[in-house]
Coordinates of C-alpha atoms in Angstrom, one line a residue:
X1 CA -36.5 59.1 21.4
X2 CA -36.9 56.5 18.6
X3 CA -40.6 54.8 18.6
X4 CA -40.8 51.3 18.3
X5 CA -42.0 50.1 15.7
X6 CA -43.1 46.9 13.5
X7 CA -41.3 43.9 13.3
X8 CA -39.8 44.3 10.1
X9 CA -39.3 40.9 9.4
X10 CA -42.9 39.4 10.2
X11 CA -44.5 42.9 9.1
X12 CA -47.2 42.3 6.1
X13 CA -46.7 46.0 4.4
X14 CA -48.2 44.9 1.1
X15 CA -51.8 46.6 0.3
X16 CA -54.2 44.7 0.7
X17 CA -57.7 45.6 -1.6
X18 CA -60.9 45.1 -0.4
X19 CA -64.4 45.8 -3.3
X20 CA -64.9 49.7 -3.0
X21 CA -67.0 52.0 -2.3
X22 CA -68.7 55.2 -3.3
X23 CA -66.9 55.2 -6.3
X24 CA -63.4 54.8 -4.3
X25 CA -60.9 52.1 -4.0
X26 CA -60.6 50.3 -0.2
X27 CA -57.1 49.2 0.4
X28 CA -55.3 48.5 3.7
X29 CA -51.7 47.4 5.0
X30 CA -50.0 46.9 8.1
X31 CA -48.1 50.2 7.9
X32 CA -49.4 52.3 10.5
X33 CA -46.4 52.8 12.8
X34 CA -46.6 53.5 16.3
X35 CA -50.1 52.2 16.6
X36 CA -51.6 50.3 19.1
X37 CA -55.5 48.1 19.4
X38 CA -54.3 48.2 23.4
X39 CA -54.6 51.5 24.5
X40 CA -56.6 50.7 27.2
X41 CA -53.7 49.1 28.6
X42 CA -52.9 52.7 30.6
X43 CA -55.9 51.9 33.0
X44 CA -53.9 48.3 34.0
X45 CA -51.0 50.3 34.7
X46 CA -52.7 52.6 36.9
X47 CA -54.4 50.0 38.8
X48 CA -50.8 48.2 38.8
X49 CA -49.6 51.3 40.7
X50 CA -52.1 51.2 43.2
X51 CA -51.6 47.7 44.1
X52 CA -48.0 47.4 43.6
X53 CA -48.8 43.9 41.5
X54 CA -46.2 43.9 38.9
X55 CA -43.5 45.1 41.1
X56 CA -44.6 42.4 44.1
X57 CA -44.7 39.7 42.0
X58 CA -41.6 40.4 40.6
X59 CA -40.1 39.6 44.3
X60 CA -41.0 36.1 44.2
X61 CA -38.3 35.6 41.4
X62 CA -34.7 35.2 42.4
X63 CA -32.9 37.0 38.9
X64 CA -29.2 34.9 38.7
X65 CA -28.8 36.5 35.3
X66 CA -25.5 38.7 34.8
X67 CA -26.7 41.9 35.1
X68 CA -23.9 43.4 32.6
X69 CA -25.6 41.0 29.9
X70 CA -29.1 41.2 30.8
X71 CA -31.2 43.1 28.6
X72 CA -34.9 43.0 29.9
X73 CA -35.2 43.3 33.6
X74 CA -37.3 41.2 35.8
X75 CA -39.8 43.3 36.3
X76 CA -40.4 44.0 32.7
X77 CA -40.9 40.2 31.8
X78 CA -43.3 39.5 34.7
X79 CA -45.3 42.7 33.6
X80 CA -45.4 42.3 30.6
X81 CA -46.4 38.6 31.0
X82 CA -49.3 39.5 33.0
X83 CA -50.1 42.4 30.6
X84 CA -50.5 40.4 27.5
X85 CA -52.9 37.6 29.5
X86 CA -55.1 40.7 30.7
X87 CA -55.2 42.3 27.1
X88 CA -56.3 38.4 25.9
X89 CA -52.9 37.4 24.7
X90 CA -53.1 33.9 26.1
X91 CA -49.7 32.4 24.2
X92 CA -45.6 33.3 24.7
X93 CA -45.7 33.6 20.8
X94 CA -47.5 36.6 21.1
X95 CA -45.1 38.6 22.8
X96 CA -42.0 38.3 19.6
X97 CA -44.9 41.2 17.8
X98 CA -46.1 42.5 21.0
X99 CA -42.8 43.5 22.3
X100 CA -42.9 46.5 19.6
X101 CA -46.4 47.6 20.6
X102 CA -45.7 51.3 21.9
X103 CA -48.5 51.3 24.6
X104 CA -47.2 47.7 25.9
X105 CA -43.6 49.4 26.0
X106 CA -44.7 51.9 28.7
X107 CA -44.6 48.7 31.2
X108 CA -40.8 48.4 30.6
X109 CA -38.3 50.0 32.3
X110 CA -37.8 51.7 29.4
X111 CA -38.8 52.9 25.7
X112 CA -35.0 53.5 24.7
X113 CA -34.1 49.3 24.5
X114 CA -31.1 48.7 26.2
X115 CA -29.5 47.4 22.9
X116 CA -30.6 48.7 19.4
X117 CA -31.3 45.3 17.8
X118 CA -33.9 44.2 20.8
X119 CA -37.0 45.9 21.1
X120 CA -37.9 47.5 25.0
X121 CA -40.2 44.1 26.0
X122 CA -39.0 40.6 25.8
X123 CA -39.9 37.9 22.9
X124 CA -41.4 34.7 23.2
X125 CA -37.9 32.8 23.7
X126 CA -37.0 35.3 26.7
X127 CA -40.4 34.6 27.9
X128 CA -40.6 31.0 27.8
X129 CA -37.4 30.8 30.4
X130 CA -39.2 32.7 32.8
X131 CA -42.0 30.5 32.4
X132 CA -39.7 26.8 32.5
X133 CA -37.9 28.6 36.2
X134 CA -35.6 25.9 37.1
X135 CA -35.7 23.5 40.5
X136 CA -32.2 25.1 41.3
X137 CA -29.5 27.0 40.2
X138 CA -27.7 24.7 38.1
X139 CA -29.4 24.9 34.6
X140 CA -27.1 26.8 32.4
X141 CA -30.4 28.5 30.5
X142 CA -32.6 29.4 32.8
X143 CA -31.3 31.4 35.8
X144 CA -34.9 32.8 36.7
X145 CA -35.7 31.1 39.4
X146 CA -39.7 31.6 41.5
X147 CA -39.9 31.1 45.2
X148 CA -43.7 29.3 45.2
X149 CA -44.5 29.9 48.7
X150 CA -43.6 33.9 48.1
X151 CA -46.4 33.1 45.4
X152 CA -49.5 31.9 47.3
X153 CA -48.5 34.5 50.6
X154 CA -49.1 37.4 48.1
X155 CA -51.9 36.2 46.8
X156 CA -53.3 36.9 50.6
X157 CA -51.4 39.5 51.1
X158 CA -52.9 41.4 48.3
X159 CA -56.5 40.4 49.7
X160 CA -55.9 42.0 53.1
X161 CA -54.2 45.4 51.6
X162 CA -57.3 45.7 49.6
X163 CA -59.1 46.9 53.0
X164 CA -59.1 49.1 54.7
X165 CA -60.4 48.0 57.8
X166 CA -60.9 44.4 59.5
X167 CA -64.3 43.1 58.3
X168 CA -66.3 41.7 61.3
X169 CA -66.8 38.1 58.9
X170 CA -65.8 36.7 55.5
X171 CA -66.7 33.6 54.0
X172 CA -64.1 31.8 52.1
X173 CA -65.6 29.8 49.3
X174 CA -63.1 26.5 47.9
X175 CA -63.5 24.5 44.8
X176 CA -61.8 22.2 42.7
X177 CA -62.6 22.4 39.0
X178 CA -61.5 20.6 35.4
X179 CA -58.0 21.8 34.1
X180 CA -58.5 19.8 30.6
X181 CA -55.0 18.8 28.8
X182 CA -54.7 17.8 25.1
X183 CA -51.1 16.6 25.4
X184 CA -48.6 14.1 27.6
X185 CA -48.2 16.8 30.6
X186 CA -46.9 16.0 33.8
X187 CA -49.7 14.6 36.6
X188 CA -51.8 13.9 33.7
X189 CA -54.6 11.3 35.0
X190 CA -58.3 10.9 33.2
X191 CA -61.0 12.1 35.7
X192 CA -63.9 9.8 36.0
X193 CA -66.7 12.8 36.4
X194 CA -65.1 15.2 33.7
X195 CA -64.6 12.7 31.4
X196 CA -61.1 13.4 30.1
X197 CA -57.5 13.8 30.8
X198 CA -56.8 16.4 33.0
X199 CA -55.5 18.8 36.1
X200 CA -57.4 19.3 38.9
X201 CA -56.8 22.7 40.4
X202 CA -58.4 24.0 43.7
X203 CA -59.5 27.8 44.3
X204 CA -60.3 29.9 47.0
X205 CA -62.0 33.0 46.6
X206 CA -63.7 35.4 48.6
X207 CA -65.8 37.6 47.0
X208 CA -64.3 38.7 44.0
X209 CA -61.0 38.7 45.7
X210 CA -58.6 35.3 44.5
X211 CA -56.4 33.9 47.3
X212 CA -55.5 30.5 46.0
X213 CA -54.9 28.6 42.7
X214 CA -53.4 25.4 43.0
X215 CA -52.4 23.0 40.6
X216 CA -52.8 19.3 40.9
X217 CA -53.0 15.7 39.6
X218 CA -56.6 14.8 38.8
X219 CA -56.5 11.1 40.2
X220 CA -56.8 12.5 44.1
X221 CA -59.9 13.4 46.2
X222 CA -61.6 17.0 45.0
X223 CA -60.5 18.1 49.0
X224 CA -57.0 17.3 49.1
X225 CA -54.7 19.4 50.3
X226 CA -57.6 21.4 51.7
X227 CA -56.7 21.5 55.0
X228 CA -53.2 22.7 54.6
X229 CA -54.5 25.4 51.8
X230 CA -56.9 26.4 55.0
X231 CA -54.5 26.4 58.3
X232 CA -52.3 28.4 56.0
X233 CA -55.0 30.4 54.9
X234 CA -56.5 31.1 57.7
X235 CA -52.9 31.5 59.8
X236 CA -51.8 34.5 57.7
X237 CA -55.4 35.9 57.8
X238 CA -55.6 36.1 61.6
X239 CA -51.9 37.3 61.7
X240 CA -53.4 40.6 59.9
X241 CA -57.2 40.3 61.7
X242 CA -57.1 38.6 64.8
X243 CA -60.9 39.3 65.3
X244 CA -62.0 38.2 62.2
X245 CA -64.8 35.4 61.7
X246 CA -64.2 33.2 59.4
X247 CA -66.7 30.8 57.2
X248 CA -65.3 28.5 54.6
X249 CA -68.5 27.4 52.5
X250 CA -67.9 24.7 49.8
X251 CA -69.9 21.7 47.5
X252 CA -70.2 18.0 48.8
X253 CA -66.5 17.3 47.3
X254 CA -65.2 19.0 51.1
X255 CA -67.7 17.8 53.5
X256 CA -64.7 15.5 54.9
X257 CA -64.1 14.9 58.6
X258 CA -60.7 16.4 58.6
X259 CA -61.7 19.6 57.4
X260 CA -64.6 19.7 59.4
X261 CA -62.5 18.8 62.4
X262 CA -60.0 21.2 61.8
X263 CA -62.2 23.7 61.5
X264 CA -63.8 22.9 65.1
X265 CA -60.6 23.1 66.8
X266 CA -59.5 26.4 65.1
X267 CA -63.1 28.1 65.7
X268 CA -63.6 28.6 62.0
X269 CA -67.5 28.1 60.9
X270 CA -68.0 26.3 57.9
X271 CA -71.5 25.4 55.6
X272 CA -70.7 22.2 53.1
X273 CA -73.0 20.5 50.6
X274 CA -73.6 17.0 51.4
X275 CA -74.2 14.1 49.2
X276 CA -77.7 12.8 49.8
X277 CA -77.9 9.0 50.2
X278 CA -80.7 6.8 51.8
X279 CA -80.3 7.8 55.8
X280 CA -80.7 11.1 54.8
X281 CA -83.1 10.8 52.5
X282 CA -85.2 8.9 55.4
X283 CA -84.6 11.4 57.8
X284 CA -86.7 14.0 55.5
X285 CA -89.6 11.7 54.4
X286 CA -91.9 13.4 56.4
X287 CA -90.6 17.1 55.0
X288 CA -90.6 15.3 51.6
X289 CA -94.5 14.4 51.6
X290 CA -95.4 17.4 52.6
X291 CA -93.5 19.4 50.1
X292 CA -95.0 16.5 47.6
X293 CA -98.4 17.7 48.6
X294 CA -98.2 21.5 48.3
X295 CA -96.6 20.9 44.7
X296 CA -99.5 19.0 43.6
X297 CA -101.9 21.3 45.1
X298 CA -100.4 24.7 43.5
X299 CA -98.7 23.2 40.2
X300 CA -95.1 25.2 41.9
X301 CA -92.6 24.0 43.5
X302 CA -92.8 23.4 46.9
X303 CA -90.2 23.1 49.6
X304 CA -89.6 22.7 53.1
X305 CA -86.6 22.5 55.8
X306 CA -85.2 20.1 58.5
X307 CA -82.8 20.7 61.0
X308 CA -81.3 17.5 62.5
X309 CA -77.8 15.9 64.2
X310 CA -76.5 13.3 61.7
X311 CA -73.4 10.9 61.8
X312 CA -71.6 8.8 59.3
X313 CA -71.4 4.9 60.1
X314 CA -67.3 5.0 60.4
X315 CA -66.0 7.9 58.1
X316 CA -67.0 11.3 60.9
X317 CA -65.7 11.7 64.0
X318 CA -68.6 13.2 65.6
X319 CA -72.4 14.1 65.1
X320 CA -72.8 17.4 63.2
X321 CA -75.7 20.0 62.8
X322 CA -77.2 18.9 58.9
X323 CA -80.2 20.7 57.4
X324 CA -82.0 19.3 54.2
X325 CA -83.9 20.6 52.1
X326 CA -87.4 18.7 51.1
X327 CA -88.1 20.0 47.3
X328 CA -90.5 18.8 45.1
X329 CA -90.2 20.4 41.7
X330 CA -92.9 20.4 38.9
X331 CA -91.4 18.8 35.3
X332 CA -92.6 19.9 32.2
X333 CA -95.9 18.2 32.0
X334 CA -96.8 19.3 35.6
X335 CA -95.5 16.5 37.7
X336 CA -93.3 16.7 40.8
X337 CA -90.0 15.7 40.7
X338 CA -88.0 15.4 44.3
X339 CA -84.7 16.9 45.0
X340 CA -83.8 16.7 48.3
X341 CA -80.4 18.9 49.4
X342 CA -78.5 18.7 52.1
X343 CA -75.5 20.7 53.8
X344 CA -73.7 20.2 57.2
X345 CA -72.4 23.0 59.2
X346 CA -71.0 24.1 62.8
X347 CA -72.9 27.6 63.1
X348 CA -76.0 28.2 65.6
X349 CA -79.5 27.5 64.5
X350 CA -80.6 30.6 66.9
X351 CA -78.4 32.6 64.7
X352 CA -79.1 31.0 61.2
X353 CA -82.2 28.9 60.7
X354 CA -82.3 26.2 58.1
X355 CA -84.0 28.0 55.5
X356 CA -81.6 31.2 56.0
X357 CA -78.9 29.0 56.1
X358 CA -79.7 26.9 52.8
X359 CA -81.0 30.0 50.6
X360 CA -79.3 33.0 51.8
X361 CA -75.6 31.5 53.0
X362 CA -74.6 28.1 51.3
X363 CA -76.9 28.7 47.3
X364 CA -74.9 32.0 47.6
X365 CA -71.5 29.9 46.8
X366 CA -72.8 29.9 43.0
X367 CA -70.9 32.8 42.3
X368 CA -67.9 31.4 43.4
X369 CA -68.2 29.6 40.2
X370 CA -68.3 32.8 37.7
X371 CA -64.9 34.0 39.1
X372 CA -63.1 30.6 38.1
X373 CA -65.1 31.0 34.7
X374 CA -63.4 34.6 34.3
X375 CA -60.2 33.2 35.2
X376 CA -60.4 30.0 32.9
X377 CA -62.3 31.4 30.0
X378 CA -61.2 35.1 30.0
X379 CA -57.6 35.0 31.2
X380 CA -56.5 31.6 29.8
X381 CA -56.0 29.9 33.4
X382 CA -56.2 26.7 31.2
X383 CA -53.5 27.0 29.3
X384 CA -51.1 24.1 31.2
X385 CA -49.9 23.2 27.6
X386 CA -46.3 22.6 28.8
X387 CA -44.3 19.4 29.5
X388 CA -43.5 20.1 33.0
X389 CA -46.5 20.3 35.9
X390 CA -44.1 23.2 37.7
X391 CA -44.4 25.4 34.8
X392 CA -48.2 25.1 34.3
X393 CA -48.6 26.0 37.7
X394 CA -46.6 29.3 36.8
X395 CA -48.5 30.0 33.9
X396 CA -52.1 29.1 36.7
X397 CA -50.2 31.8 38.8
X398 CA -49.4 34.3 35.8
X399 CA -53.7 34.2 34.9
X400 CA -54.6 34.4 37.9
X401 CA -52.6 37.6 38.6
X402 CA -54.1 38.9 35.4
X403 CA -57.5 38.0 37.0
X404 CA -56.6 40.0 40.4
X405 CA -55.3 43.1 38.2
X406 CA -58.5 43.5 36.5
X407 CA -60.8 42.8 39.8
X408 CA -58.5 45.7 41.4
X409 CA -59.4 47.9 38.7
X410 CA -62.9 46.7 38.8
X411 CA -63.1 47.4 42.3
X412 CA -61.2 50.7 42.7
X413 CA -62.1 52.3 38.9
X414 CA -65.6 51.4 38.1
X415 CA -67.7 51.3 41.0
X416 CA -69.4 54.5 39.3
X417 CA -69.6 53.5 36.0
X418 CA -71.9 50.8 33.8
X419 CA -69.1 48.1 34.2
X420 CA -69.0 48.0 38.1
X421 CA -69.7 44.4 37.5
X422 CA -69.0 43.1 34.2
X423 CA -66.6 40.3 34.0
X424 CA -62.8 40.5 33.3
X425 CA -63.8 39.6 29.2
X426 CA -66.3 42.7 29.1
X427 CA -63.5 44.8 30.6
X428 CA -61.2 44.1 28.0
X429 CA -63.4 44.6 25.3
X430 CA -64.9 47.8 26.6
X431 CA -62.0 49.6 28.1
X432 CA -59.1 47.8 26.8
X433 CA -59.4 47.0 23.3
X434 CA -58.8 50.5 22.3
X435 CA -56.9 52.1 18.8
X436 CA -54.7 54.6 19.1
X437 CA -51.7 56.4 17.7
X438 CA -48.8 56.9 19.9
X439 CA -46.5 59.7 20.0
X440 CA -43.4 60.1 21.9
X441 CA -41.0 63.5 22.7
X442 CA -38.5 64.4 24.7
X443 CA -40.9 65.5 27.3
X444 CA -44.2 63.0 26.9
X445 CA -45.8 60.1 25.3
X446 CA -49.4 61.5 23.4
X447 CA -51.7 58.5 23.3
X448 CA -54.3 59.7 20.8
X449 CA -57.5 57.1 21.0
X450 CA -60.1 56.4 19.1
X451 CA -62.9 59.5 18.7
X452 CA -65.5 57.3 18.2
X453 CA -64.8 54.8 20.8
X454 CA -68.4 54.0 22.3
X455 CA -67.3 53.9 25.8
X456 CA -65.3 56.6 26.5
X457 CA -67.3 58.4 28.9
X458 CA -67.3 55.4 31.1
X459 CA -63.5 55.3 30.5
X460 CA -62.6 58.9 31.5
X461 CA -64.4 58.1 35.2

């Protein structure tokens, strides 16, 4: 079986000299062979098979290729697509050198190449036409085409297979965050708040577990679209677990009356921030002084709770359960500053009481906000850098598959090890980032790693 090796072409085999050492000469080239810095790549393909990722997402695709002329299946472009963002390979340009890596090759159908003058993974051309799938059939190029709503039903589907069970309650935690764009993309608008051109994508999480990424036009409300991303949410949810409570928990950007009053009618709970403003400052005074006093007393911060009904002049429907939060907080040179909170929900004071309701369930959103970091900062969820809006939210859809990959080997690997909760970056760079030398025979592929590799016990777990 022939190994695959450098690209010739783009391969720098010249020796490069470094100052020596210990009497010796240091010189280095790119002539290694089958050598990979990916090794750790084998633990993405055994979390792959124990999800079925790879192979699921694949099914959202319709392939109108001719199958007598196609050379790299579906399958393997999708992989190897998600693959390279996991391992941090962020651009398509990656892929024309990354296609030879022997590790990467094991996520093929195939390390023979189905043609000797291709390599077993897909280049950056192949690659960018899966990326750019077309509205229909008719474009001549690009016969990859992605069904979108196959897309966001996996994403919940993958959510529910990762239990075993029903759980008795989840909380379902939405937010829309800065997409920046440095070009003349489609649904490019400037955003008031962020301060530059850019996308405005909504999440939901729960837990660690992703269920929606959704692209859109920054020049709309932070909750549109909410309530459809919910209903159909929440629909497939209680298709699975009919039993199951549900709590959606956002900032003050979805304390809107139609999600609230969806909510009501579909007896989900919800806990949303709520912009302070005068009435609601007023309706706290009392909380407010009291807080003030116990601040200047102590030199701490100070802070006490009010539960009260509250309505809007015209934009709510209804009167709804608010609790605020009187804090007085003590600035560098000891004096109090206020900082009244507020958050409205529809769940029972008997069973959670303002304080309990403020500290323990809504502050607890906060780490909502790490899993988009992972997703923008570590798996390049950011990188819209094409023309067309349909395309960026492929490559939104491709990161955040990367992101569920490594959260399902997170979660089912390394419970029992020192990573059980590092972030996707730390993964990478502890269990993934690995050198090896690959060897392949008739009968098995030898992946010889690193010796000194610092976390290999945590590895072999």
């Amino acid at each position: 079986i022939r190994v695959p090796g450098p690209m010739q072409t783009q391969c720098i085999s010249e020796q490069l000299r470094f100052e020596g050492f210990d009497g010796r000469r240091v010189e280095a080239a790119f002539d290694g062979g089958a050598v990979t810095s990916d090794a750790g790549a084998l633990l993405l393909r055994e979390a792959d098979r124990a999800i079925s990722l790879i192979d699921r997402v694949a099914a959202c695709f319709r392939d109108g290729r001719d199958p007598g002329r196609t050379v790299h299946s579906l399958r393997t472009l999708v992989g190897q697509r998600i693959i390279g963002l996991a391992l941090g390979y962020e651009d398509v340009a990656d892929h024309d050198d990354l296609r030879f890596d022997p590790v990467l090759a094991l996520f093929s159908d195939r390390l023979e190449p189905r043609r000797p003058d291709c390599a077993a993974l897909g280049g950056k051309s192949t690659l960018n036409r899966l990326e750019h799938a077309p509205r229909d059939d008719g474009d001549r190029y690009r016969r990859i085409a992605v069904d979108r709503n196959a897309v966001e039903d996996l994403f919940v589907e993958l959510f529910l297979d990762a239990h075993a069970r029903a759980p008795r309650e989840i909380v379902l935690d939405l937010d829309a965050t800065d997409d920046p764009l440095h070009g003349d993309q489609e649904g490019r608008f400037f955003h008031g708040y962020y301060g530059c051109y850019c996308y405005l994508p909504l999440y939901v999480f729960c837990g660690d577990h992703l269920l929606v990424a959704k692209l859109r036009r920054s020049n709309i409300d932070a909750s549109a679209g909410a309530v459809e991303a919910v209903a159909r949410l929440v629909g497939q949810i209680r298709a699975r677990w009919p039993q199951v409570r549900i709590v959606l928990r956002a900032d003050s950007g979805f304390a809107r009356d139609g999600l609230m009053a969806w909510a009501e009618q579909h007896r989900v709970d919800y806990v949303l921030g709520l912009a302070r403003n005068s009435r609601l400052v007023g309706a706290i005074a009392a909380e407010l002084a009291a807080a003030t006093a116990e601040a200047e007393r102590t030199g701490q911060p100070a802070r006490c709770f009010k539960d009260f009904r509250y309505q809007t002049l015209d934009s709510w429907s209804c009167a709804r359960r608010v609790v605020g939060k009187a804090e007085q907080l003590v600035d560098g040179a000891g004096e109090p500053s206020p900082n009244p909170r507020f958050v409205v929900t529809n769940l029972a004071a008997e069973a959670w009481p303002p304080r309990e309701l403020y500290e323990q369930l809504y502050c607890a959103r906060g780490e909502m906000e790490n899993r988009i970091k992972e997703c923008q900062l570590d798996l390049f969820a950011d990188r819209t850098s094409t023309r067309a809006m349909r395309s960026n939210q492929l490559r939104l859809w491709f990161a955040s598959m990367a992101y569920v990959l490594l959260a399902a080997l997170r979660r089912i690997a390394l419970p029992a090890t020192r990573l059980a909760r590092a972030t996707a970056g730390t993964i990478r760079l502890k269990l993934l980032k690995i050198g090896a030398l690959v060897r392949v025979s008739v009968r098995r592929v030898t992946v010889a790693m690193a010796s000194g590799h610092p976390w290999q016990r945590d590895w072999a777990i």
